[in-house]
Coordinates of N, CA and C in Angstrom, one line a residue:
X1 N 42.5 34.6 27.8 CA 42.6 33.5 26.9 C 43.4 33.8 25.7
X2 N 44.4 33.0 25.4 CA 45.3 33.3 24.2 C 44.5 32.9 22.9
X3 N 44.8 33.6 21.9 CA 44.2 33.4 20.6 C 44.9 32.2 19.9
X4 N 44.1 31.4 19.2 CA 44.7 30.3 18.4 C 45.3 30.8 17.2
X5 N 46.5 30.3 16.8 CA 47.2 30.7 15.6 C 47.7 29.5 14.9
X6 N 47.6 29.6 13.6 CA 48.1 28.6 12.7 C 49.6 28.8 12.5
X7 N 50.3 27.7 12.3 CA 51.7 27.7 12.0 C 51.9 28.0 10.5
X8 N 52.2 29.3 10.2 CA 52.3 29.7 8.8 C 53.5 29.2 8.1
X9 N 54.5 28.6 8.8 CA 55.7 28.1 8.1 C 55.3 26.8 7.3
X10 N 54.3 26.1 7.7 CA 53.9 24.9 7.1 C 52.8 25.2 6.0
X11 N 53.3 25.6 4.9 CA 52.4 26.1 3.8 C 51.4 25.0 3.4
X12 N 51.8 23.8 3.4 CA 50.9 22.7 2.9 C 49.8 22.4 3.9
X13 N 49.9 22.9 5.1 CA 48.9 22.6 6.2 C 48.1 23.9 6.6
X14 N 48.2 25.0 5.9 CA 47.5 26.2 6.2 C 46.0 26.0 5.7
X15 N 45.1 26.4 6.6 CA 43.7 26.3 6.3 C 43.0 27.7 6.3
X16 N 41.9 27.8 5.6 CA 41.2 29.1 5.8 C 40.8 29.2 7.3
X17 N 40.8 30.4 7.8 CA 40.5 30.7 9.2 C 39.2 30.0 9.7
X18 N 38.2 30.1 8.9 CA 36.9 29.5 9.3 C 37.1 28.0 9.5
X19 N 37.8 27.3 8.6 CA 38.0 25.9 8.7 C 38.9 25.6 9.9
X20 N 39.9 26.4 10.1 CA 40.8 26.2 11.3 C 40.0 26.2 12.6
X21 N 39.2 27.2 12.7 CA 38.4 27.4 14.0 C 37.3 26.3 14.1
X22 N 36.7 25.9 13.0 CA 35.7 24.8 13.1 C 36.4 23.6 13.6
X23 N 37.6 23.3 13.1 CA 38.3 22.1 13.5 C 38.7 22.2 15.0
X24 N 39.2 23.4 15.4 CA 39.5 23.5 16.9 C 38.3 23.2 17.7
X25 N 37.1 23.7 17.4 CA 36.0 23.5 18.2 C 35.4 22.1 18.1
X26 N 35.7 21.4 16.9 CA 35.3 20.0 16.8 C 36.1 19.2 17.8
X27 N 37.4 19.5 17.9 CA 38.3 18.7 18.8 C 37.9 19.1 20.3
X28 N 37.6 20.3 20.5 CA 37.2 20.7 21.9 C 35.8 20.0 22.3
X29 N 35.0 19.7 21.3 CA 33.7 19.0 21.5 C 33.8 17.5 21.7
X30 N 35.0 17.0 21.6 CA 35.2 15.5 21.5 C 34.6 14.8 22.8
X31 N 34.9 15.3 24.0 CA 34.3 14.7 25.2 C 32.8 14.6 25.1
X32 N 32.1 15.7 24.7 CA 30.7 15.7 24.7 C 30.2 14.7 23.7
X33 N 30.8 14.6 22.5 CA 30.4 13.7 21.5 C 30.6 12.3 21.9
X34 N 31.7 12.0 22.6 CA 31.8 10.6 23.1 C 30.8 10.3 24.2
X35 N 30.5 11.2 25.0 CA 29.4 11.0 26.1 C 28.1 10.8 25.4
X36 N 27.8 11.6 24.4 CA 26.5 11.4 23.7 C 26.4 10.1 23.0
X37 N 27.5 9.6 22.4 CA 27.5 8.3 21.8 C 27.2 7.2 22.8
X38 N 27.8 7.3 24.0 CA 27.5 6.3 25.0 C 26.1 6.3 25.4
X39 N 25.5 7.5 25.6 CA 24.1 7.6 25.9 C 23.2 7.0 24.8
X40 N 23.5 7.3 23.6 CA 22.7 6.7 22.5 C 22.8 5.2 22.5
X41 N 24.0 4.7 22.8 CA 24.2 3.2 22.8 C 23.4 2.6 23.9
X42 N 23.3 3.3 25.1 CA 22.5 2.8 26.2 C 21.0 2.8 25.8
X43 N 20.6 3.8 25.2 CA 19.2 3.9 24.7 C 18.9 2.8 23.7
X44 N 19.8 2.5 22.8 CA 19.6 1.5 21.9 C 19.5 0.1 22.5
X45 N 20.3 -0.1 23.6 CA 20.3 -1.4 24.3 C 18.9 -1.5 25.0
X46 N 18.4 -0.4 25.6 CA 17.1 -0.5 26.3 C 16.0 -0.7 25.3
X47 N 16.1 -0.2 24.1 CA 15.1 -0.4 23.1 C 15.1 -1.8 22.6
X48 N 16.3 -2.4 22.5 CA 16.4 -3.8 22.0 C 15.7 -4.7 23.1
X49 N 15.8 -4.4 24.3 CA 15.2 -5.2 25.4 C 13.7 -5.1 25.3
X50 N 13.2 -3.9 25.0 CA 11.8 -3.7 24.9 C 11.2 -4.3 23.6
X51 N 12.0 -4.5 22.6 CA 11.5 -5.1 21.3 C 11.3 -6.5 21.4
X52 N 11.9 -7.2 22.5 CA 11.7 -8.6 22.7 C 10.3 -9.0 23.0
X53 N 9.6 -8.0 23.6 CA 8.2 -8.3 24.0 C 7.3 -8.3 22.8
X54 N 6.3 -9.2 22.8 CA 5.4 -9.3 21.6 C 4.3 -8.2 21.8
X55 N 4.1 -7.5 20.8 CA 3.1 -6.4 20.8 C 2.0 -6.6 19.8
X56 N 1.2 -7.6 20.0 CA 0.2 -7.9 19.0 C -1.0 -6.9 19.1
X57 N -1.1 -6.2 20.2 CA -2.2 -5.2 20.3 C -2.0 -4.0 19.4
X58 N -0.8 -3.7 19.0 CA -0.5 -2.6 18.2 C -0.6 -3.0 16.7
X59 N -1.6 -2.5 16.0 CA -1.8 -2.9 14.7 C -1.3 -1.8 13.7
X60 N -1.3 -0.6 14.2 CA -1.0 0.5 13.3 C 0.5 0.8 13.4
X61 N 1.1 1.1 12.3 CA 2.5 1.5 12.3 C 2.7 2.8 13.0
X62 N 3.6 2.9 14.0 CA 3.8 4.1 14.8 C 4.9 4.9 14.2
X63 N 4.5 6.0 13.5 CA 5.5 6.8 12.8 C 6.4 7.5 13.7
X64 N 5.9 8.0 14.9 CA 6.7 8.7 15.8 C 7.8 7.9 16.3
X65 N 7.6 6.7 16.7 CA 8.7 5.8 17.2 C 9.7 5.6 16.1
X66 N 9.3 5.3 14.9 CA 10.2 5.1 13.7 C 11.0 6.4 13.5
X67 N 10.4 7.5 13.5 CA 11.1 8.8 13.3 C 12.2 9.0 14.4
X68 N 11.8 8.7 15.6 CA 12.8 8.9 16.7 C 14.0 7.9 16.5
X69 N 13.7 6.7 16.2 CA 14.8 5.7 16.0 C 15.6 6.1 14.8
X70 N 15.0 6.6 13.7 CA 15.8 7.0 12.6 C 16.7 8.2 12.9
X71 N 16.2 9.2 13.7 CA 17.0 10.4 14.0 C 18.1 10.0 14.9
X72 N 17.9 9.0 15.8 CA 19.0 8.5 16.7 C 20.0 7.8 15.9
X73 N 19.6 7.1 14.9 CA 20.6 6.3 14.1 C 21.4 7.3 13.3
X74 N 20.8 8.4 12.8 CA 21.5 9.4 12.0 C 22.5 10.1 12.9
X75 N 22.0 10.5 14.1 CA 22.9 11.2 15.0 C 24.1 10.4 15.4
X76 N 23.8 9.1 15.7 CA 24.9 8.2 16.0 C 25.9 8.1 14.9
X77 N 25.5 7.9 13.7 CA 26.4 7.8 12.6 C 27.2 9.1 12.4
X78 N 26.6 10.2 12.5 CA 27.3 11.5 12.4 C 28.4 11.6 13.5
X79 N 27.9 11.4 14.7 CA 28.8 11.6 15.9 C 30.0 10.6 15.8
X80 N 29.7 9.3 15.4 CA 30.7 8.3 15.3 C 31.8 8.7 14.2
X81 N 31.3 9.2 13.1 CA 32.2 9.6 12.0 C 33.1 10.8 12.5
X82 N 32.6 11.7 13.3 CA 33.4 12.8 13.8 C 34.4 12.3 14.8
X83 N 33.9 11.5 15.7 CA 34.8 11.0 16.8 C 35.9 10.1 16.1
X84 N 35.6 9.3 15.2 CA 36.6 8.4 14.5 C 37.6 9.3 13.7
X85 N 37.1 10.4 13.1 CA 38.0 11.3 12.4 C 39.0 11.9 13.2
X86 N 38.6 12.3 14.4 CA 39.5 12.9 15.4 C 40.5 11.9 15.9
X87 N 40.0 10.7 16.3 CA 40.9 9.7 16.8 C 41.9 9.2 15.7
X88 N 41.4 9.1 14.5 CA 42.3 8.7 13.4 C 43.4 9.7 13.2
X89 N 43.1 11.0 13.3 CA 44.1 12.0 13.1 C 45.1 12.0 14.2
X90 N 44.7 11.8 15.5 CA 45.6 11.9 16.6 C 46.6 10.7 16.6
X91 N 46.2 9.6 16.0 CA 47.0 8.4 15.9 C 48.2 8.7 14.9
X92 N 48.1 9.7 14.0 CA 49.1 10.1 13.1 C 50.2 10.9 13.7
X93 N 49.9 11.4 14.9 CA 50.9 12.3 15.7 C 51.8 11.4 16.5
X94 N 53.1 11.7 16.6 CA 53.9 11.0 17.5 C 53.4 11.0 18.9
X95 N 53.5 9.8 19.6 CA 52.9 9.6 20.9 C 53.3 10.7 21.9
X96 N 54.6 11.1 21.8 CA 55.0 12.1 22.9 C 54.3 13.4 22.8
X97 N 53.7 13.7 21.6 CA 53.1 15.0 21.4 C 51.5 14.9 21.6
X98 N 51.0 13.8 21.6 CA 49.5 13.6 21.6 C 48.9 14.3 22.8
X99 N 49.3 14.0 24.0 CA 48.7 14.6 25.2 C 48.9 16.1 25.2
X100 N 50.1 16.6 24.8 CA 50.4 18.0 24.8 C 49.5 18.7 23.9
X101 N 49.3 18.2 22.7 CA 48.4 18.8 21.7 C 47.0 18.8 22.2
X102 N 46.5 17.7 22.7 CA 45.1 17.7 23.1 C 44.9 18.6 24.3
X103 N 45.8 18.6 25.2 CA 45.7 19.5 26.4 C 45.7 21.0 25.9
X104 N 46.5 21.3 25.0 CA 46.6 22.7 24.5 C 45.3 23.1 23.8
X105 N 44.7 22.2 23.0 CA 43.5 22.5 22.3 C 42.3 22.5 23.2
X106 N 42.1 21.4 23.9 CA 40.9 21.2 24.7 C 40.9 22.1 26.0
X107 N 42.0 22.0 26.7 CA 42.1 22.7 28.0 C 42.7 24.1 27.9
X108 N 43.1 24.5 26.6 CA 43.8 25.7 26.4 C 45.0 25.9 27.3
X109 N 45.7 24.8 27.5 CA 46.9 24.8 28.4 C 48.1 25.3 27.6
X110 N 48.8 26.2 28.3 CA 50.0 26.8 27.7 C 51.1 25.7 27.7
X111 N 51.9 25.7 26.7 CA 52.9 24.6 26.6 C 54.3 25.2 26.6
X112 N 54.5 26.1 27.5 CA 55.9 26.7 27.6 C 56.9 25.8 28.2
X113 N 56.4 24.8 28.9 CA 57.3 23.9 29.6 C 58.0 22.9 28.6
X114 N 57.3 22.7 27.5 CA 57.9 21.8 26.5 C 59.0 22.4 25.8
X115 N 60.2 21.9 25.9 CA 61.4 22.5 25.3 C 61.4 22.7 23.8
X116 N 61.1 21.7 23.1 CA 61.1 21.9 21.6 C 59.8 22.4 21.1
X117 N 59.8 23.0 20.0 CA 58.6 23.6 19.4 C 58.0 22.7 18.3
X118 N 58.5 21.6 18.2 CA 58.0 20.7 17.2 C 56.5 20.3 17.4
X119 N 56.1 20.3 18.7 CA 54.7 20.0 18.9 C 53.8 20.9 18.2
X120 N 54.2 22.2 18.0 CA 53.3 23.2 17.3 C 53.1 22.7 15.8
X121 N 54.2 22.2 15.2 CA 54.0 21.8 13.8 C 53.1 20.5 13.8
X122 N 53.2 19.7 14.8 CA 52.4 18.5 14.8 C 50.9 18.9 15.1
X123 N 50.7 19.9 15.9 CA 49.4 20.4 16.2 C 48.7 20.9 14.9
X124 N 49.5 21.6 14.1 CA 49.0 22.1 12.8 C 48.6 21.0 11.9
X125 N 49.5 20.0 11.8 CA 49.3 18.8 11.0 C 48.1 18.0 11.5
X126 N 48.0 17.9 12.8 CA 46.8 17.2 13.4 C 45.5 17.9 13.0
X127 N 45.4 19.2 13.2 CA 44.2 19.9 12.9 C 43.9 19.8 11.4
X128 N 44.9 19.8 10.6 CA 44.7 19.7 9.1 C 44.1 18.3 8.8
X129 N 44.6 17.3 9.5 CA 44.1 15.9 9.2 C 42.7 15.8 9.8
X130 N 42.4 16.4 10.9 CA 41.0 16.4 11.4 C 40.1 17.1 10.4
X131 N 40.5 18.2 9.9 CA 39.6 18.9 8.9 C 39.4 18.0 7.7
X132 N 40.4 17.3 7.2 CA 40.2 16.4 6.1 C 39.3 15.3 6.5
X133 N 39.5 14.7 7.6 CA 38.7 13.5 8.1 C 37.2 13.9 8.3
X134 N 37.0 15.1 8.7 CA 35.6 15.6 8.9 C 35.0 16.2 7.7
X135 N 35.7 16.2 6.6 CA 35.3 16.8 5.3 C 34.9 18.2 5.4
X136 N 35.7 18.9 6.3 CA 35.5 20.4 6.4 C 36.4 21.0 5.3
X137 N 37.5 20.4 5.0 CA 38.5 20.9 4.0 C 38.6 20.0 2.9

């Protein structure tokens, strides 16, 4: 596996190595985060259907259910913010480089077939924007 390198020519977009690698791994985790958001949405839909039933027999406030719902809401908000931050950053990249950059980061695909090297500069800018959007930088 090739090591990830920042483009050092773009001085305005250089990040500390720890931030750079956190950002790389956040982008690589995008599929899992989107899947988890879908699962949480399905759970929320099932809960809404269950809430329609009248539960007069339950008189005591159930803290466990409330805690579970709160933690799911917090997890959903955090995941949604991260997913939105990545999507917002990729929209700033020219369309012809989007797939190349995402494949290079997520699938670690070598991009020697791409003639120009401008995609590397856009990759650096994309990762910088992701770091900003995720408040890592």
